[in-house]
Amino acid sequence: QVQLVESGGGLVQPGGSLRLSCAASGTIFSINDMGWYRQAPGKERELVATISSGGGTNYANAVVGRFTISRDNAKNTVYLQMNSLKPEDTAVYYCKAMIVGLTRTRRDYWGQGTQVTVSS
């Protein structure tokens, strides 16, 4: 019943910006941590940034100072503002949320992934 829907990916030139959004829908009792992960071909999925229900954030070293994660609890939405993009940021970006739904248990839900390509 719970699903995460991402938007905002695309093609951008080096130095450009993109803003990703991920909205959770369904029967939701609570949302705890939310985050963004990315996976490039041939590489494992890696953490990009996380944000707690209280607003505490954590970033991968590779994106510190360039990416900003935020959330709107009223909209059950998490965002990733990506500035000063580099070719090495190219990957499929996945939204993750720790959610208590109809099962009354806490589990991770994942979005479908959105492609971000940084190229000139």
PDB file of C-alpha atoms in Angstrom:
ATOM      1  CA  GLN A   1       0.000   0.000   0.000  1.00  0.00           C
ATOM      2  CA  VAL A   2       2.852   2.376   0.747  1.00  0.00           C
ATOM      3  CA  GLN A   3       4.775   3.608  -2.247  1.00  0.00           C
ATOM      4  CA  LEU A   4       7.410   6.222  -2.940  1.00  0.00           C
ATOM      5  CA  VAL A   5       7.238   8.204  -6.166  1.00  0.00           C
ATOM      6  CA  GLU A   6      10.307  10.099  -7.338  1.00  0.00           C
ATOM      7  CA  SER A   7      10.628  12.944  -9.800  1.00  0.00           C
ATOM      8  CA  GLY A   8      13.157  15.509 -10.954  1.00  0.00           C
ATOM      9  CA  GLY A   9      15.880  13.446 -12.575  1.00  0.00           C
ATOM     10  CA  GLY A  10      17.285  14.257 -15.973  1.00  0.00           C
ATOM     11  CA  LEU A  11      20.264  15.374 -18.011  1.00  0.00           C
ATOM     12  CA  VAL A  12      22.314  18.326 -16.842  1.00  0.00           C
ATOM     13  CA  GLN A  13      25.674  19.846 -17.733  1.00  0.00           C
ATOM     14  CA  PRO A  14      28.578  19.812 -15.282  1.00  0.00           C
ATOM     15  CA  GLY A  15      28.151  22.608 -12.771  1.00  0.00           C
ATOM     16  CA  GLY A  16      24.392  22.553 -13.150  1.00  0.00           C
ATOM     17  CA  SER A  17      21.667  21.791 -10.649  1.00  0.00           C
ATOM     18  CA  LEU A  18      18.769  19.411 -10.214  1.00  0.00           C
ATOM     19  CA  ARG A  19      16.158  18.996  -7.513  1.00  0.00           C
ATOM     20  CA  LEU A  20      14.810  15.528  -6.786  1.00  0.00           C
ATOM     21  CA  SER A  21      11.530  14.929  -4.989  1.00  0.00           C
ATOM     22  CA  CYS A  22      10.146  11.777  -3.405  1.00  0.00           C
ATOM     23  CA  ALA A  23       6.610  11.604  -2.050  1.00  0.00           C
ATOM     24  CA  ALA A  24       5.297   8.771   0.098  1.00  0.00           C
ATOM     25  CA  SER A  25       1.664   7.755  -0.260  1.00  0.00           C
ATOM     26  CA  GLY A  26      -0.663   5.145   1.175  1.00  0.00           C
ATOM     27  CA  THR A  27      -1.706   4.317   4.709  1.00  0.00           C
ATOM     28  CA  ILE A  28       1.122   5.755   6.769  1.00  0.00           C
ATOM     29  CA  PHE A  29       1.236   5.915  10.523  1.00  0.00           C
ATOM     30  CA  SER A  30       4.691   7.395  10.777  1.00  0.00           C
ATOM     31  CA  ILE A  31       7.793   8.103   8.745  1.00  0.00           C
ATOM     32  CA  ASN A  32      11.143   7.969  10.440  1.00  0.00           C
ATOM     33  CA  ASP A  33      14.403   8.404   8.550  1.00  0.00           C
ATOM     34  CA  MET A  34      14.308   9.249   4.856  1.00  0.00           C
ATOM     35  CA  GLY A  35      17.210   9.265   2.484  1.00  0.00           C
ATOM     36  CA  TRP A  36      18.691   9.184  -0.973  1.00  0.00           C
ATOM     37  CA  TYR A  37      20.962   6.515  -2.396  1.00  0.00           C
ATOM     38  CA  ARG A  38      22.531   6.167  -5.810  1.00  0.00           C
ATOM     39  CA  GLN A  39      23.885   3.389  -7.966  1.00  0.00           C
ATOM     40  CA  ALA A  40      26.085   3.640 -11.027  1.00  0.00           C
ATOM     41  CA  PRO A  41      26.488   0.716 -13.466  1.00  0.00           C
ATOM     42  CA  GLY A  42      28.852  -1.886 -12.078  1.00  0.00           C
ATOM     43  CA  LYS A  43      28.923  -0.309  -8.632  1.00  0.00           C
ATOM     44  CA  GLU A  44      27.082  -1.006  -5.423  1.00  0.00           C
ATOM     45  CA  ARG A  45      24.323   1.228  -4.192  1.00  0.00           C
ATOM     46  CA  GLU A  46      25.721   3.918  -1.934  1.00  0.00           C
ATOM     47  CA  LEU A  47      24.287   6.363   0.539  1.00  0.00           C
ATOM     48  CA  VAL A  48      24.019   9.968  -0.609  1.00  0.00           C
ATOM     49  CA  ALA A  49      22.192  11.662   2.257  1.00  0.00           C
ATOM     50  CA  THR A  50      19.751  10.918   5.058  1.00  0.00           C
ATOM     51  CA  ILE A  51      17.445  13.031   7.175  1.00  0.00           C
ATOM     52  CA  SER A  52      15.760  12.042  10.418  1.00  0.00           C
ATOM     53  CA  SER A  53      12.208  12.821  11.429  1.00  0.00           C
ATOM     54  CA  GLY A  54      13.604  15.636  13.564  1.00  0.00           C
ATOM     55  CA  GLY A  55      15.624  17.117  10.723  1.00  0.00           C
ATOM     56  CA  GLY A  56      19.085  15.806  11.495  1.00  0.00           C
ATOM     57  CA  THR A  57      21.106  15.188   8.330  1.00  0.00           C
ATOM     58  CA  ASN A  58      23.988  13.029   7.207  1.00  0.00           C
ATOM     59  CA  TYR A  59      25.875  13.234   3.906  1.00  0.00           C
ATOM     60  CA  ALA A  60      28.333  11.182   1.957  1.00  0.00           C
ATOM     61  CA  ASN A  61      31.711  12.892   1.784  1.00  0.00           C
ATOM     62  CA  ALA A  62      31.475  13.131  -1.994  1.00  0.00           C
ATOM     63  CA  VAL A  63      28.435  15.410  -1.854  1.00  0.00           C
ATOM     64  CA  VAL A  64      29.094  17.540   1.217  1.00  0.00           C
ATOM     65  CA  GLY A  65      28.745  21.215   0.378  1.00  0.00           C
ATOM     66  CA  ARG A  66      26.991  20.521  -2.912  1.00  0.00           C
ATOM     67  CA  PHE A  67      23.838  18.552  -2.039  1.00  0.00           C
ATOM     68  CA  THR A  68      21.156  19.421   0.490  1.00  0.00           C
ATOM     69  CA  ILE A  69      18.522  17.019   1.768  1.00  0.00           C
ATOM     70  CA  SER A  70      15.292  18.347   3.240  1.00  0.00           C
ATOM     71  CA  ARG A  71      11.803  17.124   4.040  1.00  0.00           C
ATOM     72  CA  ASP A  72       8.262  18.398   4.287  1.00  0.00           C
ATOM     73  CA  ASN A  73       6.523  16.245   6.869  1.00  0.00           C
ATOM     74  CA  ALA A  74       3.091  17.640   6.025  1.00  0.00           C
ATOM     75  CA  LYS A  75       3.540  16.360   2.465  1.00  0.00           C
ATOM     76  CA  ASN A  76       5.406  13.147   3.351  1.00  0.00           C
ATOM     77  CA  THR A  77       8.047  14.293   0.916  1.00  0.00           C
ATOM     78  CA  VAL A  78      11.836  14.336   0.909  1.00  0.00           C
ATOM     79  CA  TYR A  79      13.931  16.453  -1.443  1.00  0.00           C
ATOM     80  CA  LEU A  80      17.491  16.432  -2.677  1.00  0.00           C
ATOM     81  CA  GLN A  81      18.843  19.699  -4.030  1.00  0.00           C
ATOM     82  CA  MET A  82      21.924  18.935  -6.108  1.00  0.00           C
ATOM     83  CA  ASN A  83      24.218  21.808  -7.057  1.00  0.00           C
ATOM     84  CA  SER A  84      27.621  21.956  -8.753  1.00  0.00           C
ATOM     85  CA  LEU A  85      26.966  18.596 -10.338  1.00  0.00           C
ATOM     86  CA  LYS A  86      29.895  16.540 -11.603  1.00  0.00           C
ATOM     87  CA  PRO A  87      30.043  13.698 -14.133  1.00  0.00           C
ATOM     88  CA  GLU A  88      30.794  11.306 -11.282  1.00  0.00           C
ATOM     89  CA  ASP A  89      27.367  12.117  -9.837  1.00  0.00           C
ATOM     90  CA  THR A  90      25.812  10.248 -12.756  1.00  0.00           C
ATOM     91  CA  ALA A  91      23.745   7.379 -11.367  1.00  0.00           C
ATOM     92  CA  VAL A  92      20.263   6.134 -10.698  1.00  0.00           C
ATOM     93  CA  TYR A  93      19.058   7.857  -7.549  1.00  0.00           C
ATOM     94  CA  TYR A  94      16.739   6.011  -5.189  1.00  0.00           C
ATOM     95  CA  CYS A  95      14.595   7.385  -2.406  1.00  0.00           C
ATOM     96  CA  LYS A  96      14.272   5.370   0.795  1.00  0.00           C
ATOM     97  CA  ALA A  97      11.963   5.861   3.749  1.00  0.00           C
ATOM     98  CA  MET A  98      11.534   3.999   7.014  1.00  0.00           C
ATOM     99  CA  ILE A  99       7.765   3.800   7.400  1.00  0.00           C
ATOM    100  CA  VAL A 100       5.193   2.262   9.706  1.00  0.00           C
ATOM    101  CA  GLY A 101       2.214   1.316   7.539  1.00  0.00           C
ATOM    102  CA  LEU A 102      -0.706  -1.084   7.734  1.00  0.00           C
ATOM    103  CA  THR A 103       1.466  -3.898   9.034  1.00  0.00           C
ATOM    104  CA  ARG A 104       2.225  -1.792  12.118  1.00  0.00           C
ATOM    105  CA  THR A 105       5.860  -2.709  11.685  1.00  0.00           C
ATOM    106  CA  ARG A 106       8.715  -0.437  10.729  1.00  0.00           C
ATOM    107  CA  ARG A 107      10.326  -1.247   7.411  1.00  0.00           C
ATOM    108  CA  ASP A 108      12.194   0.386   4.572  1.00  0.00           C
ATOM    109  CA  TYR A 109      10.440   1.346   1.359  1.00  0.00           C
ATOM    110  CA  TRP A 110      12.248   2.240  -1.849  1.00  0.00           C
ATOM    111  CA  GLY A 111      11.340   4.402  -4.786  1.00  0.00           C
ATOM    112  CA  GLN A 112      11.615   3.217  -8.373  1.00  0.00           C
ATOM    113  CA  GLY A 113      14.766   5.202  -9.060  1.00  0.00           C
ATOM    114  CA  THR A 114      15.342   8.227 -11.251  1.00  0.00           C
ATOM    115  CA  GLN A 115      18.239   8.667 -13.668  1.00  0.00           C
ATOM    116  CA  VAL A 116      20.583  11.596 -13.163  1.00  0.00           C
ATOM    117  CA  THR A 117      23.088  12.134 -15.957  1.00  0.00           C
ATOM    118  CA  VAL A 118      25.753  14.831 -15.768  1.00  0.00           C
ATOM    119  CA  SER A 119      27.432  15.305 -19.118  1.00  0.00           C
ATOM    120  CA  SER A 120      28.555  18.008 -21.510  1.00  0.00           C
TER     121      SER A 120
END
